[in-house]
Every structure is written in structure tokens, then in C-alpha cells.
mmCIF file of C-alpha atoms in Angstrom:
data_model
loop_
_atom_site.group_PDB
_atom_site.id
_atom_site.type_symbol
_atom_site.label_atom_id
_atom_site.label_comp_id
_atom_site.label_asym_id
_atom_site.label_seq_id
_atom_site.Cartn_x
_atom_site.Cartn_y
_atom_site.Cartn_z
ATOM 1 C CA UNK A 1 9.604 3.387 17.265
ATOM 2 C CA UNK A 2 10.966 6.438 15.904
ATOM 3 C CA UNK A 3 8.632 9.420 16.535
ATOM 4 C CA UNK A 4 9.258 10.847 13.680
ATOM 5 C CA UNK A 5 8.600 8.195 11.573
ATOM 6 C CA UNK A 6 5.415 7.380 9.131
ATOM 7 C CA UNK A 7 3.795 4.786 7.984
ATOM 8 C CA UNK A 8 2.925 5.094 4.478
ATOM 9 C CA UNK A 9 -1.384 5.959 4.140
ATOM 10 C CA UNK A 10 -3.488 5.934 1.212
ATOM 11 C CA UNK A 11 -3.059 9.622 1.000
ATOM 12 C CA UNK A 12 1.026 9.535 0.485
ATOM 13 C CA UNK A 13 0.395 6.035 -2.216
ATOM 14 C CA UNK A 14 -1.948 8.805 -4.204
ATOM 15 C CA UNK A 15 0.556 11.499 -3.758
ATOM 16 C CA UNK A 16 3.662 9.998 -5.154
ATOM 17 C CA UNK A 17 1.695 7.964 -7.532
ATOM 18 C CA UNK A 18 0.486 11.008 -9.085
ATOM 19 C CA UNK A 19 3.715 13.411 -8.361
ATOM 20 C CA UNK A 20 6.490 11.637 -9.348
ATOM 21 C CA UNK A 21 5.163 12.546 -13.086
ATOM 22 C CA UNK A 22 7.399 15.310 -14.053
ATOM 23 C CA UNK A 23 4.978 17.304 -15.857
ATOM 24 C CA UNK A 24 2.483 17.207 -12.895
ATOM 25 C CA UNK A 25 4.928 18.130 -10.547
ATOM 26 C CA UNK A 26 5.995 21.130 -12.431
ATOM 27 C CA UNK A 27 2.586 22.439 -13.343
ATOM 28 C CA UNK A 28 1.685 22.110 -9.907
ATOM 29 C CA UNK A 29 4.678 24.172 -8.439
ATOM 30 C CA UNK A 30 4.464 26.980 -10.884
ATOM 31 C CA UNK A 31 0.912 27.445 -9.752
ATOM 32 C CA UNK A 32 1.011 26.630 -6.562
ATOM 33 C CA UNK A 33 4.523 28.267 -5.150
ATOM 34 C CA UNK A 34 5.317 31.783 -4.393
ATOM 35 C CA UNK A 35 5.807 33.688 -7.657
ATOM 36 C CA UNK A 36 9.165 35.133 -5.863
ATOM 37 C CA UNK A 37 10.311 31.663 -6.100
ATOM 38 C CA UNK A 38 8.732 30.231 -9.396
ATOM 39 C CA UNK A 39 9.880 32.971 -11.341
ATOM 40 C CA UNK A 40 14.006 32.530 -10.717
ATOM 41 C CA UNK A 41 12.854 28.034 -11.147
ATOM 42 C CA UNK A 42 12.871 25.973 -14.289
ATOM 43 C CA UNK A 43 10.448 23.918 -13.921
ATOM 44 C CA UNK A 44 12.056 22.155 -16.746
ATOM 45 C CA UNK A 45 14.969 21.050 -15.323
ATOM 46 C CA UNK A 46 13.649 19.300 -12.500
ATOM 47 C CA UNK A 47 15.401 16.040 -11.618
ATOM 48 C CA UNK A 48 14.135 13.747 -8.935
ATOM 49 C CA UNK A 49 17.167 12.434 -6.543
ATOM 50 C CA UNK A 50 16.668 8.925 -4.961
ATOM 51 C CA UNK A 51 15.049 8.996 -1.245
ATOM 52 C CA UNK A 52 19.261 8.303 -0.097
ATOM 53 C CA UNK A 53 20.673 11.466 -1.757
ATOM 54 C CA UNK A 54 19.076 13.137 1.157
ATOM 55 C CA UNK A 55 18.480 10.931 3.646
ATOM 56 C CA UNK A 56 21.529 8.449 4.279
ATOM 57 C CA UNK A 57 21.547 7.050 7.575
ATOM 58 C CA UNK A 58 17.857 7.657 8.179
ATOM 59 C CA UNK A 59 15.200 5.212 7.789
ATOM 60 C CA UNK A 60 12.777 4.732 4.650
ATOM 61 C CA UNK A 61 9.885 6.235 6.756
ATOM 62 C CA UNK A 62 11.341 8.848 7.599
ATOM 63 C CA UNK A 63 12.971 10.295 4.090
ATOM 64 C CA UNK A 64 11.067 12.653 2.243
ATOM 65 C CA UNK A 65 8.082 11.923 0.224
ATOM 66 C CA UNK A 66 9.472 13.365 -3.098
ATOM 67 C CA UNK A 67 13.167 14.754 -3.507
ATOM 68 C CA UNK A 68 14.150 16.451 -6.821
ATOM 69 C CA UNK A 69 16.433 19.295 -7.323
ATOM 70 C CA UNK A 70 16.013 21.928 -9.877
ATOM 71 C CA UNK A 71 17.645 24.997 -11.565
ATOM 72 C CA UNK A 72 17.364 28.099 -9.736
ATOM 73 C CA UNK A 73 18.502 31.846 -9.429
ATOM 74 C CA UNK A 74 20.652 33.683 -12.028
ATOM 75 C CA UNK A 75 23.552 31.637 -11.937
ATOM 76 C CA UNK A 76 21.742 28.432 -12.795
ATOM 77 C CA UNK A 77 22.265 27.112 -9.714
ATOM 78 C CA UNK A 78 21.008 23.431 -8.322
ATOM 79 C CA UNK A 79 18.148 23.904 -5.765
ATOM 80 C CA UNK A 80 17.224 20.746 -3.712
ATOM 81 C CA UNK A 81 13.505 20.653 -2.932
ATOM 82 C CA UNK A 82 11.916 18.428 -0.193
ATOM 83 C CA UNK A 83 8.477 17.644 -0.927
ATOM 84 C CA UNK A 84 6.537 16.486 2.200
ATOM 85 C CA UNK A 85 2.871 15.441 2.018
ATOM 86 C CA UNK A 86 0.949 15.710 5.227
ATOM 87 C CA UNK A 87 -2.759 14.691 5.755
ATOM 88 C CA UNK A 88 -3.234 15.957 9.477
ATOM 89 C CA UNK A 89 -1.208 18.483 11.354
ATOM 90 C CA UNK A 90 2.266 16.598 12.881
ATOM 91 C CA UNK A 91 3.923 18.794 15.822
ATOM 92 C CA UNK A 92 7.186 16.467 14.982
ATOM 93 C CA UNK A 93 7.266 17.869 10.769
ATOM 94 C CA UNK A 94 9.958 20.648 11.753
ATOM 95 C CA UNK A 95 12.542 18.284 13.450
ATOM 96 C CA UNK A 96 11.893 15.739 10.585
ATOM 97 C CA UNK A 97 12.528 18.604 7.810
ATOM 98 C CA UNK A 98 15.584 19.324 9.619
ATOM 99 C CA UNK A 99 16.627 16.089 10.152
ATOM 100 C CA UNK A 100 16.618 15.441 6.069
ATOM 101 C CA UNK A 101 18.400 18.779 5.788
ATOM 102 C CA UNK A 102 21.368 18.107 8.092
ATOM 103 C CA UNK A 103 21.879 14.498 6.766
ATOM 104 C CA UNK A 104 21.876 15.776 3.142
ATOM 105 C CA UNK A 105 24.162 18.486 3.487
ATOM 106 C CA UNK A 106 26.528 15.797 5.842
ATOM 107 C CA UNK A 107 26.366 13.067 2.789
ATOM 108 C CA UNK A 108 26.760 15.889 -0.153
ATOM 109 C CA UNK A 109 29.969 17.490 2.073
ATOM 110 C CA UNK A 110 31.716 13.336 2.591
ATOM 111 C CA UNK A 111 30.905 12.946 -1.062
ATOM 112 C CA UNK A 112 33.078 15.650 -1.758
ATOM 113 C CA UNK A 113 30.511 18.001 -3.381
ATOM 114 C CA UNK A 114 29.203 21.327 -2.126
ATOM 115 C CA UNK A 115 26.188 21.146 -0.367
ATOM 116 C CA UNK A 116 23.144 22.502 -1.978
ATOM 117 C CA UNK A 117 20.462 24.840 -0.918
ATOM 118 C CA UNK A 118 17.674 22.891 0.726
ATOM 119 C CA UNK A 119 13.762 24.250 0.058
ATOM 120 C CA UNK A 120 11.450 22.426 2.324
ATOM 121 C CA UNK A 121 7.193 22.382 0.728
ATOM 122 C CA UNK A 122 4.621 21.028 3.349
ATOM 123 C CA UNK A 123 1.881 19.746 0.639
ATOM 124 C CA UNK A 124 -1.187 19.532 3.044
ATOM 125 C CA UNK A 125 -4.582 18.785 3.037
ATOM 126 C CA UNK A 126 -6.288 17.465 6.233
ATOM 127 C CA UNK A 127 -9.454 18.190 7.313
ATOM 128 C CA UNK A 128 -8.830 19.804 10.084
ATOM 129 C CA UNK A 129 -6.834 23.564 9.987
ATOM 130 C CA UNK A 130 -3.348 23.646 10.248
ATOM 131 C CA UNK A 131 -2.911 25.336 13.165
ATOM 132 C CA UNK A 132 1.168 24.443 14.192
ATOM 133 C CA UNK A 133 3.705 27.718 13.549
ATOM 134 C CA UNK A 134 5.475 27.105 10.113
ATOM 135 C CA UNK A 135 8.539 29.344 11.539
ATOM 136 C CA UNK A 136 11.143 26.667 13.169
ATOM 137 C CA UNK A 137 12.084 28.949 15.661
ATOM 138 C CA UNK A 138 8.578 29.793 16.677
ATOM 139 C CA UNK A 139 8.023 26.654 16.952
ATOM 140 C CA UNK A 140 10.852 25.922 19.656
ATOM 141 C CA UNK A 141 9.475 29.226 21.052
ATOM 142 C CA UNK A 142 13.207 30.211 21.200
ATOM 143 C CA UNK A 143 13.534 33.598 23.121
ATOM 144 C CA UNK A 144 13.987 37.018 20.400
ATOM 145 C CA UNK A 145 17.479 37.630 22.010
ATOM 146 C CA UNK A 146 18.416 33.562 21.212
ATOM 147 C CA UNK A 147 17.281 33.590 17.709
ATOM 148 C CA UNK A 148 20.309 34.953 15.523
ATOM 149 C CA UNK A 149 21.936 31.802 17.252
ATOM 150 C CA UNK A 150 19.481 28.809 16.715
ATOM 151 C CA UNK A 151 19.247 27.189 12.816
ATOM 152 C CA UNK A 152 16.127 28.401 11.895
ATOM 153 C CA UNK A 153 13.551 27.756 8.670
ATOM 154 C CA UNK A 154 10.709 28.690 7.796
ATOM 155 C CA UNK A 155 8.111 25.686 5.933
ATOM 156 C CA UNK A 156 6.596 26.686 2.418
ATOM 157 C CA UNK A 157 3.129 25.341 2.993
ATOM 158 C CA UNK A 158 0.582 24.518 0.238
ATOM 159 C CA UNK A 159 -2.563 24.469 2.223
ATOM 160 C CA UNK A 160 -5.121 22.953 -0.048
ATOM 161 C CA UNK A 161 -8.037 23.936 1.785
ATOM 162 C CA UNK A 162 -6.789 27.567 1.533
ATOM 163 C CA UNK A 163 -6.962 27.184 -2.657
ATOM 164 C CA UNK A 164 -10.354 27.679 -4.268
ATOM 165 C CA UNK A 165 -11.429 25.247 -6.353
ATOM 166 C CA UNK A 166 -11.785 27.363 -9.698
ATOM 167 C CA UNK A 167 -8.163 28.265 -9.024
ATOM 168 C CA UNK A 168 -7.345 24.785 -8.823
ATOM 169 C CA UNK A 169 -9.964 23.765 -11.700
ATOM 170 C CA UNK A 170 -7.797 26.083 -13.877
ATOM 171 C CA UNK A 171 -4.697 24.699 -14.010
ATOM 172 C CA UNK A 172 -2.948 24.064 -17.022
ATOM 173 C CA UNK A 173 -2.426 20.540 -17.110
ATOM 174 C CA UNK A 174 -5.430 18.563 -16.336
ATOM 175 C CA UNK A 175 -4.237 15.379 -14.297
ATOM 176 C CA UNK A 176 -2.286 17.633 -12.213
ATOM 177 C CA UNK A 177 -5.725 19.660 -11.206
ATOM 178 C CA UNK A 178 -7.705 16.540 -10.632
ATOM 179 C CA UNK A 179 -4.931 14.900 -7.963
ATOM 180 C CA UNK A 180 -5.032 18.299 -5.681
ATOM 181 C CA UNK A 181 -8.741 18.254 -6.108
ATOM 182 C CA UNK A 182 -9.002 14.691 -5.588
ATOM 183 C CA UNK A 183 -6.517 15.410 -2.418
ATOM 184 C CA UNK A 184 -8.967 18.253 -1.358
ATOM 185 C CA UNK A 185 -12.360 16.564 -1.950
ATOM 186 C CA UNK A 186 -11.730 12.676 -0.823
ATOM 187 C CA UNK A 187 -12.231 13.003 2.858
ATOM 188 C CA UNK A 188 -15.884 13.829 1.786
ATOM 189 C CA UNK A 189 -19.239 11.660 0.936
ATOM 190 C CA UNK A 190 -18.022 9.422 -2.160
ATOM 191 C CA UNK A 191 -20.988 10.805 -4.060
ATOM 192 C CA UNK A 192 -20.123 14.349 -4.042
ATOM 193 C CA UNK A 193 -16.592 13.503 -4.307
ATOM 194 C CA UNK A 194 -17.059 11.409 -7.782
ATOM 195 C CA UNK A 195 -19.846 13.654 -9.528
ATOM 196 C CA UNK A 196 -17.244 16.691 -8.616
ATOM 197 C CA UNK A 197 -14.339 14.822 -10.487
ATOM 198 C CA UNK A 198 -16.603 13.639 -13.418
ATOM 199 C CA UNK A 199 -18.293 16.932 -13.960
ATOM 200 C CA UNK A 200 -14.470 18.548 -13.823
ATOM 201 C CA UNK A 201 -13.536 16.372 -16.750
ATOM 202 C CA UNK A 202 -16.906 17.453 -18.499
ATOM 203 C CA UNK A 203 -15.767 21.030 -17.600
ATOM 204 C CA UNK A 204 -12.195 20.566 -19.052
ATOM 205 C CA UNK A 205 -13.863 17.923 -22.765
ATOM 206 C CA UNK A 206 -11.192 15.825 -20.998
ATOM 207 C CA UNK A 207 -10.178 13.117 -23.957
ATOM 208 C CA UNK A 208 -12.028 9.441 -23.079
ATOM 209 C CA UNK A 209 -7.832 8.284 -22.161
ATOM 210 C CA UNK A 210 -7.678 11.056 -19.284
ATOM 211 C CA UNK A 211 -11.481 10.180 -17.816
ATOM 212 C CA UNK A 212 -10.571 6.770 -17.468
ATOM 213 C CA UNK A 213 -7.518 7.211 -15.895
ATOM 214 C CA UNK A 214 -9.040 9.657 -13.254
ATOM 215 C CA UNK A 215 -12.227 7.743 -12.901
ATOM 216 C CA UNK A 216 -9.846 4.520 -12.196
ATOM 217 C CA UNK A 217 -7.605 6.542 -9.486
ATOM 218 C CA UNK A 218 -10.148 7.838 -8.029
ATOM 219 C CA UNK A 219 -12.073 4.905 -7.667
ATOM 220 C CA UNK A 220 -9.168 3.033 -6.160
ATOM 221 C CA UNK A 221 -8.358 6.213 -3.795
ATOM 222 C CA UNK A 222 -11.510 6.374 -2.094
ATOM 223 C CA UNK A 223 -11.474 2.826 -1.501
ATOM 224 C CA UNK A 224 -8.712 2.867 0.577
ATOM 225 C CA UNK A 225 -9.728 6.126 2.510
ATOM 226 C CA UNK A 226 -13.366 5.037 3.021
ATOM 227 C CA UNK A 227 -12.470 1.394 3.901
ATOM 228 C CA UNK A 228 -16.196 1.614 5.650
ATOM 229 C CA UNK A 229 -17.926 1.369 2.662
ATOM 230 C CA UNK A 230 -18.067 -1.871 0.382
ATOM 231 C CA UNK A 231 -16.375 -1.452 -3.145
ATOM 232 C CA UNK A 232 -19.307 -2.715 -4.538
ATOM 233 C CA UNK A 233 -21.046 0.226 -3.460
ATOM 234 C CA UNK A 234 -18.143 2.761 -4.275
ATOM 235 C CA UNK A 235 -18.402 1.405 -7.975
ATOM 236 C CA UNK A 236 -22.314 1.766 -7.754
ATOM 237 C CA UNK A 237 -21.797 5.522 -7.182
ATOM 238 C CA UNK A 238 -19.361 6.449 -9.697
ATOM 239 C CA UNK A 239 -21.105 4.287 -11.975
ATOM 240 C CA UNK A 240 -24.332 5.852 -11.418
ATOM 241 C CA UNK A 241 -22.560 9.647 -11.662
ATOM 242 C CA UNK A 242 -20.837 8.296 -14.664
ATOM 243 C CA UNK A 243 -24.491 7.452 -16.042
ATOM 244 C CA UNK A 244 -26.200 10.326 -15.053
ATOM 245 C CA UNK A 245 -23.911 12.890 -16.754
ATOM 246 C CA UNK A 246 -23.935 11.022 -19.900
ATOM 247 C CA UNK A 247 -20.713 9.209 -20.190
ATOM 248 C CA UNK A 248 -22.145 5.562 -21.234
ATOM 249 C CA UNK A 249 -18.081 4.749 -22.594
ATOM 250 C CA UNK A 250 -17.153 5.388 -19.592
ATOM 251 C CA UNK A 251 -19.744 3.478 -17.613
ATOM 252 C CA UNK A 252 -19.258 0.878 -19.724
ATOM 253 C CA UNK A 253 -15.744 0.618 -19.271
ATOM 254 C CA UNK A 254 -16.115 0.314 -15.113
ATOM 255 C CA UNK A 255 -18.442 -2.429 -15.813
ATOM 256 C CA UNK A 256 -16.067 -4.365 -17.963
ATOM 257 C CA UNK A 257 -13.122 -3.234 -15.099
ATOM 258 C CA UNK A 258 -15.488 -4.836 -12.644
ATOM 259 C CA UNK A 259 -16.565 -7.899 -14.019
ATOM 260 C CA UNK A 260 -12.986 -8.940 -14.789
ATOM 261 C CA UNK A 261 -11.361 -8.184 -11.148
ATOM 262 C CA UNK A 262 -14.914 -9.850 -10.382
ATOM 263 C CA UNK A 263 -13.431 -12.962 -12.318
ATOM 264 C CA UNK A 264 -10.036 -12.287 -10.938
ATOM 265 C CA UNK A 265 -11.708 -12.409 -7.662
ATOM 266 C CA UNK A 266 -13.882 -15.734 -8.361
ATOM 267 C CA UNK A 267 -10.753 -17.309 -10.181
ATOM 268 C CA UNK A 268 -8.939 -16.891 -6.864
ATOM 269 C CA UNK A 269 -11.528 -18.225 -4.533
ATOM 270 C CA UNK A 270 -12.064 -21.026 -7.197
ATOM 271 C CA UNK A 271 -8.430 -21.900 -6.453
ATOM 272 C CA UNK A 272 -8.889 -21.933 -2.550
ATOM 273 C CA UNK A 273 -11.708 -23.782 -2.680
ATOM 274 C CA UNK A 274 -10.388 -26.384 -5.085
ATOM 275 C CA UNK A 275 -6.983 -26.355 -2.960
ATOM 276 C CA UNK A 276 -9.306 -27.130 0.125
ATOM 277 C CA UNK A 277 -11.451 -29.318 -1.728
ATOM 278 C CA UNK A 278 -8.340 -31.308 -2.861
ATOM 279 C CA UNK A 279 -6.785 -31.380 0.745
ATOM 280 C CA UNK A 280 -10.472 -33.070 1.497
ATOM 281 C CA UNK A 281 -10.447 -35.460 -1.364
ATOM 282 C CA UNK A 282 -6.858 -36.441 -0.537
ATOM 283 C CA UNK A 283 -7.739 -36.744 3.982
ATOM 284 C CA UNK A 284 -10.585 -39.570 2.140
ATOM 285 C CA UNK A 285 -8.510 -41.324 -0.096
ATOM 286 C CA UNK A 286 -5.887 -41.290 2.848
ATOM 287 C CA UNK A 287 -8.695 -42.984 4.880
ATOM 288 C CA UNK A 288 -10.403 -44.914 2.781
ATOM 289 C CA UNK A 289 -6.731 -46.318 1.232
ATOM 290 C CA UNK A 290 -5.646 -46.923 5.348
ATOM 291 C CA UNK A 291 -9.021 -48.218 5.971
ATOM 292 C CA UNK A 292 -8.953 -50.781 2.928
ATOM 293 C CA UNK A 293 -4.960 -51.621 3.555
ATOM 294 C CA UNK A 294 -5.729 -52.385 7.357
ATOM 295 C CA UNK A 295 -8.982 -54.603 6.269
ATOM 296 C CA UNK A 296 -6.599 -56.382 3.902
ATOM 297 C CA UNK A 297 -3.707 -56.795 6.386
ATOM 298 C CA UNK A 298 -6.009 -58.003 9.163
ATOM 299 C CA UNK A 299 -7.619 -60.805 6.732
ATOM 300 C CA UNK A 300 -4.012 -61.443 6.296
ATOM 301 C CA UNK A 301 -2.965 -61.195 9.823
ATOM 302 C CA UNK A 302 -6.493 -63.102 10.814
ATOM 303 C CA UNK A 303 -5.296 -65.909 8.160
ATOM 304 C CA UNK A 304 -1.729 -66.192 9.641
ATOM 305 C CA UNK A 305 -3.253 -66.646 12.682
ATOM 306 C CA UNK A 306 -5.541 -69.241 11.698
ATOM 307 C CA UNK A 307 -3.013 -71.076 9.889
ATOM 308 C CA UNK A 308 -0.885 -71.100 12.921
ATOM 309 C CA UNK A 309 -3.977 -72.067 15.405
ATOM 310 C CA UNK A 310 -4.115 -75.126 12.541
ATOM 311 C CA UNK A 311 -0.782 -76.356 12.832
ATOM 312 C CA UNK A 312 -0.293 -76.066 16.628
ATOM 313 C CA UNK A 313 -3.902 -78.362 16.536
ATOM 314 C CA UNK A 314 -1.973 -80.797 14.806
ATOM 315 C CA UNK A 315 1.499 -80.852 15.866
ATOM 316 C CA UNK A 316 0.755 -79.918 20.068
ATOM 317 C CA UNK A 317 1.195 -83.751 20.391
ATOM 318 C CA UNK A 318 4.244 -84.092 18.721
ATOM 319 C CA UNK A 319 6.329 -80.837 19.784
ATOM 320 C CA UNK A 320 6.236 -78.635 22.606
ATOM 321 C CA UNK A 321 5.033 -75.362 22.508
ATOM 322 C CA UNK A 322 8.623 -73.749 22.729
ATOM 323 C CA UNK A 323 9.614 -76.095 20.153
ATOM 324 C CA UNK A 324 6.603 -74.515 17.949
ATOM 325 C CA UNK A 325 7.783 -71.012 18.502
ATOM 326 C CA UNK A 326 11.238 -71.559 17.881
ATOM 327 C CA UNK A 327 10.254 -73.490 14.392
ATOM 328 C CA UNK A 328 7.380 -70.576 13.741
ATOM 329 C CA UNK A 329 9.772 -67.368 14.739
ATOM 330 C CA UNK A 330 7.157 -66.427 17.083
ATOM 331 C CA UNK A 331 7.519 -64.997 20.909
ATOM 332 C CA UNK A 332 6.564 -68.088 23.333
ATOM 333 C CA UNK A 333 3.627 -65.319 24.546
ATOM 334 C CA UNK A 334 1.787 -65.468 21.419
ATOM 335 C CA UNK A 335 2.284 -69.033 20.822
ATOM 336 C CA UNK A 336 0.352 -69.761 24.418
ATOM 337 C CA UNK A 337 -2.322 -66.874 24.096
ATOM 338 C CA UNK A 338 -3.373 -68.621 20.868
ATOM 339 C CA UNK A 339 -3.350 -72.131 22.709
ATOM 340 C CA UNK A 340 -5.859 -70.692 25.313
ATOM 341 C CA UNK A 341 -7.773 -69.640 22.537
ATOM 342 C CA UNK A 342 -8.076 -73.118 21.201
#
């Protein structure tokens, strides 16, 4: 398997689920990128590219989480931004940054178009510290007097664990602030992590639409990250936060959620069940019906029999017993067997 590769983890389902809206994504770089760089970018103008644009000729694990390009600089230039998400520090995310960056510029240049600049964003937020180099070349640990000759890079990390929460409680758009929070918080004891997101949309008078949406997310998020806990229980908490903070609507609408995945659920396992019972139902009519069908032929095969033991009784004196089984189309074998039977 390729090193470099990735198999896709609750945490990078979340992340493009919630990133791939436009207006997230750009409310989320112009807060969360240098101002050096967010103040030459329309945000505006960003344009996702397909995983291939940048990426031909590598596998789908290893292209980039999110790919969009964007106007940038004075001239209105195209910038082409690789968005990585990361959920634990990986020593092999510099060779697979470069790796996207040398195929794109190689597909761009036998497309015929001019290669565009490449800005590579680490979006992270494991629990433990990032502690790799985010310089390419310190990274290789490439000698000072080898440097000037060696592609070099440097990654634009957004650390989430190095962003306050009020800062990130403040953002302008309110989904936006509840994924990196979300992102931030999930690792954590469900309780803490669903009374922090429902107290956030108390904070914000979030509209009933927006609760639901983040309750609902982040519901299904923690499920998959705390796969140790039932989801019974998971929807016992956040119901129970939901409760105790005074959203009934909302409660109400997690019950209603539940008990119809809980019919989904029962609907399903009605189906199995009746599938199985069926396969039952039809092994017994199979054996009954080859039970009854063998009684019946061996009454018939018994009264064959004893029609034939009847007729040799009566005609032994007047033919022979080959001359019986040639006149009965029977083997000479069964003709005697039923004589010594006699």
C-alpha cells in the first residue's frame, strides 16, 4: 500500500461534508488565514476544482481533501489552494503536498495552460501537539549550503487547538464556527461536547433550522468517533442537554428522528426475520411435500409390487419366470427377489 495514502475517517466525512459549502469555506479562511494572504483573496470567487485537476495519475486517497482555486493578488490572478485535513500528526504530509503540487503543475503544463500558483493549508486538529517542522526543507534536514537548490515549501497550518474558543465562537457565519468547534471539541466526553454546541447556538439565538442541523451533525459525528459508546446512549445525552437548556422543539424533534430510524431499524429486521422465517416455512413445505410425495409413491410402488407378487402367484405355473419379466419389463433380479418373497 501506498504510504502516503489515507483511508477516509469520520473526521475527513465531517470535514468535506461541512467545507465543500462555499460560504463556510470562505468565512473560515478569512478568519482563519494570515491577514497578508486574506487581504490580496476574494473569498468570493472561490471555485472548487475536481480531486483530478490536481491530482491525475495519483490515487483517490491520496488527492487532496478539498481543491478550489481563487482570485488573488493585484492582477486578479488564479490561486490554487490545497486544503488538507489532518487529525494526528503524519511525518509523510510534506511528500504528499508535494506530490499533488508536481502532478498539478505536470497536468495544467500537457493541457496547454500555465501552471498556477499552488497554496498548500494543513487544517488540523488532533489531540495530540503537532510537533513535525512545517518548513519542507527542515523537514529533509537539508544542509544551509544545499537549500537554494532543493524545492522547498513551507505548510500554512490552522492548528485548532492553538485558536481560542471565543475567537472561534465569533465568527461570522454560524455553521462555519460550530464545524471547527465541533472539530476541536469531539475527541472529548460526549456530554461536554453536546452541552458546548447547544449552549453555542443559545449564545448565537441560532434560528430552530440551524440547531437542528448542528444537533443532527453532531449527533451523527460523535457516533462515528466514539464507536464505544451505544447510540442509544449518545442520543440520551444530547437529548438530556437539549432538555436541560430549554429547547423542548428541539428535543422533541430527536425523539421523532429516533423513533423513525427506530422503525427504519425494526422495518429492516422485520424483513430478515420474515426472509428467514420464509426460507423456514419453505425447508417444511419442501419436507413435508417430499415426505407426503414419497408416502404416496411408495403406496404406489408397494401396490405395483403387490400386483406383480399377484400375477406371478397365478401365472408361475403357466410361464417361466424369464418369460414373466420379459412380458412385465422388469430385470430377471427383481422378478426372483419377489418370488423368494412369496
Amino acid at each position: 500500500m501506498d504510504p502516503m495514502s489515507k483511508n477516509l475517517t469520520p473526521h475527513d466525512v465531517f470535514f468535506k461534508q461541512i467545507f465543500s459549502q462555499k460560504e463556510i469555506l470562505a468565512n473560515a479562511l478569512t478568519e482563519l488565514l494570515p491577514a497578508d494572504i486574506t487581504r490580496t483573496m476574494d473569498v468570493d470567487t472561490l471555485v472548487y476544482l475536481p480531486g483530478e485537476s490536481v491530482g491525475e495519475g495519483l490515487s483517490r486517497s491520496t488527492r487532496a481533501d478539498l481543491l478550489f482555486s481563487v482570485s488573488f493578488g493585484e492582477r486578479e490572478g488564479r490561486l490554487a489552494v490545497i486544503l488538507e485535513h489532518k487529525s494526528s500528526p503524519d511525518p509523510n504530509v510534506h511528500f504528499q503536498i508535494l506530490q499533488m503540487m508536481v502532478m498539478g503543475w505536470m497536468q495544467h503544463l500537457r493541457e496547454g495552460k500555465e501552471p498556477l500558483p499552488i497554496l498548500p493549508v494543513i487544517f488540523y486538529h488532533g489531540r495530540r501537539p503537532w510537533t513535525l517542522e512545517d518548513r519542507f526543507s527542515s523537514r529533509m534536514n537539508i544542509p544551509n549550503e544545499l537549500v537554494r537548490n532543493t524545492p522547498d515549501f513551507e505548510l500554512l497550518r490552522i492548528d485548532l487547538s492553538m485558536i481560542d474558543d471565543d475567537r472561534i465562537r465569533s465568527m461570522r457565519h454560524m455553521m462555519a464556527a460550530a464545524a471547527l468547534l465541533s472539530m476541536k471539541h469531539v475527541f472529548e466526553d460526549p456530554n461536554r461536547f453536546f452541552s458546548l454546541l447547544v449552549r453555542f447556538a443559545q449564545e448565537r439565538a441560532a434560528p430552530y433550522d440551524i440547531i437542528e442541523k448542528m444537533v443532527i451533525l453532531a449527533l451523527d459525528y460523535a457516533g462515528h468517533v466514539h464507536k464505544n459508546i451505544p447510540e442509544r446512549e449518545l442520543f440520551r445525552m444530547l437529548t438530556t442537554v437539549t432538555e436541560e437548556t430549554g429547547m423542548l422543539t428541539t428535543t422533541q424533534k430527536l425523539q421523532k428522528i429516533w423513533i423513525q430510524e427506530g422503525r427504519k431499524e425494526g422495518i429492516q429486521e422485520g424483513i430478515q426475520e420474515g426472509i428467514q422465517e420464509g426460507i423456514r416455512e419453505g425447508i417444511q413445505k419442501g419436507l413435508r411435500e417430499g415426505i407426503q410425495k414419497g408416502i404416496q409413491e411408495g403406496l404406489q410402488e408397494g401396490a405395483k409390487k403387490e400386483r406383480i407378487h399377484t400375477i406371478l402367484t397365478l401365472s408361475q405355473k403357466a410361464f417361466t419366470p424369464q418369460q414373466i419379466a420379459d412380458l412385465l419389463s422388469l430385470d430377471m433380479a427383481e422378478i426372483e427377489r419377489i418370488l423368494a418373497q412369496s
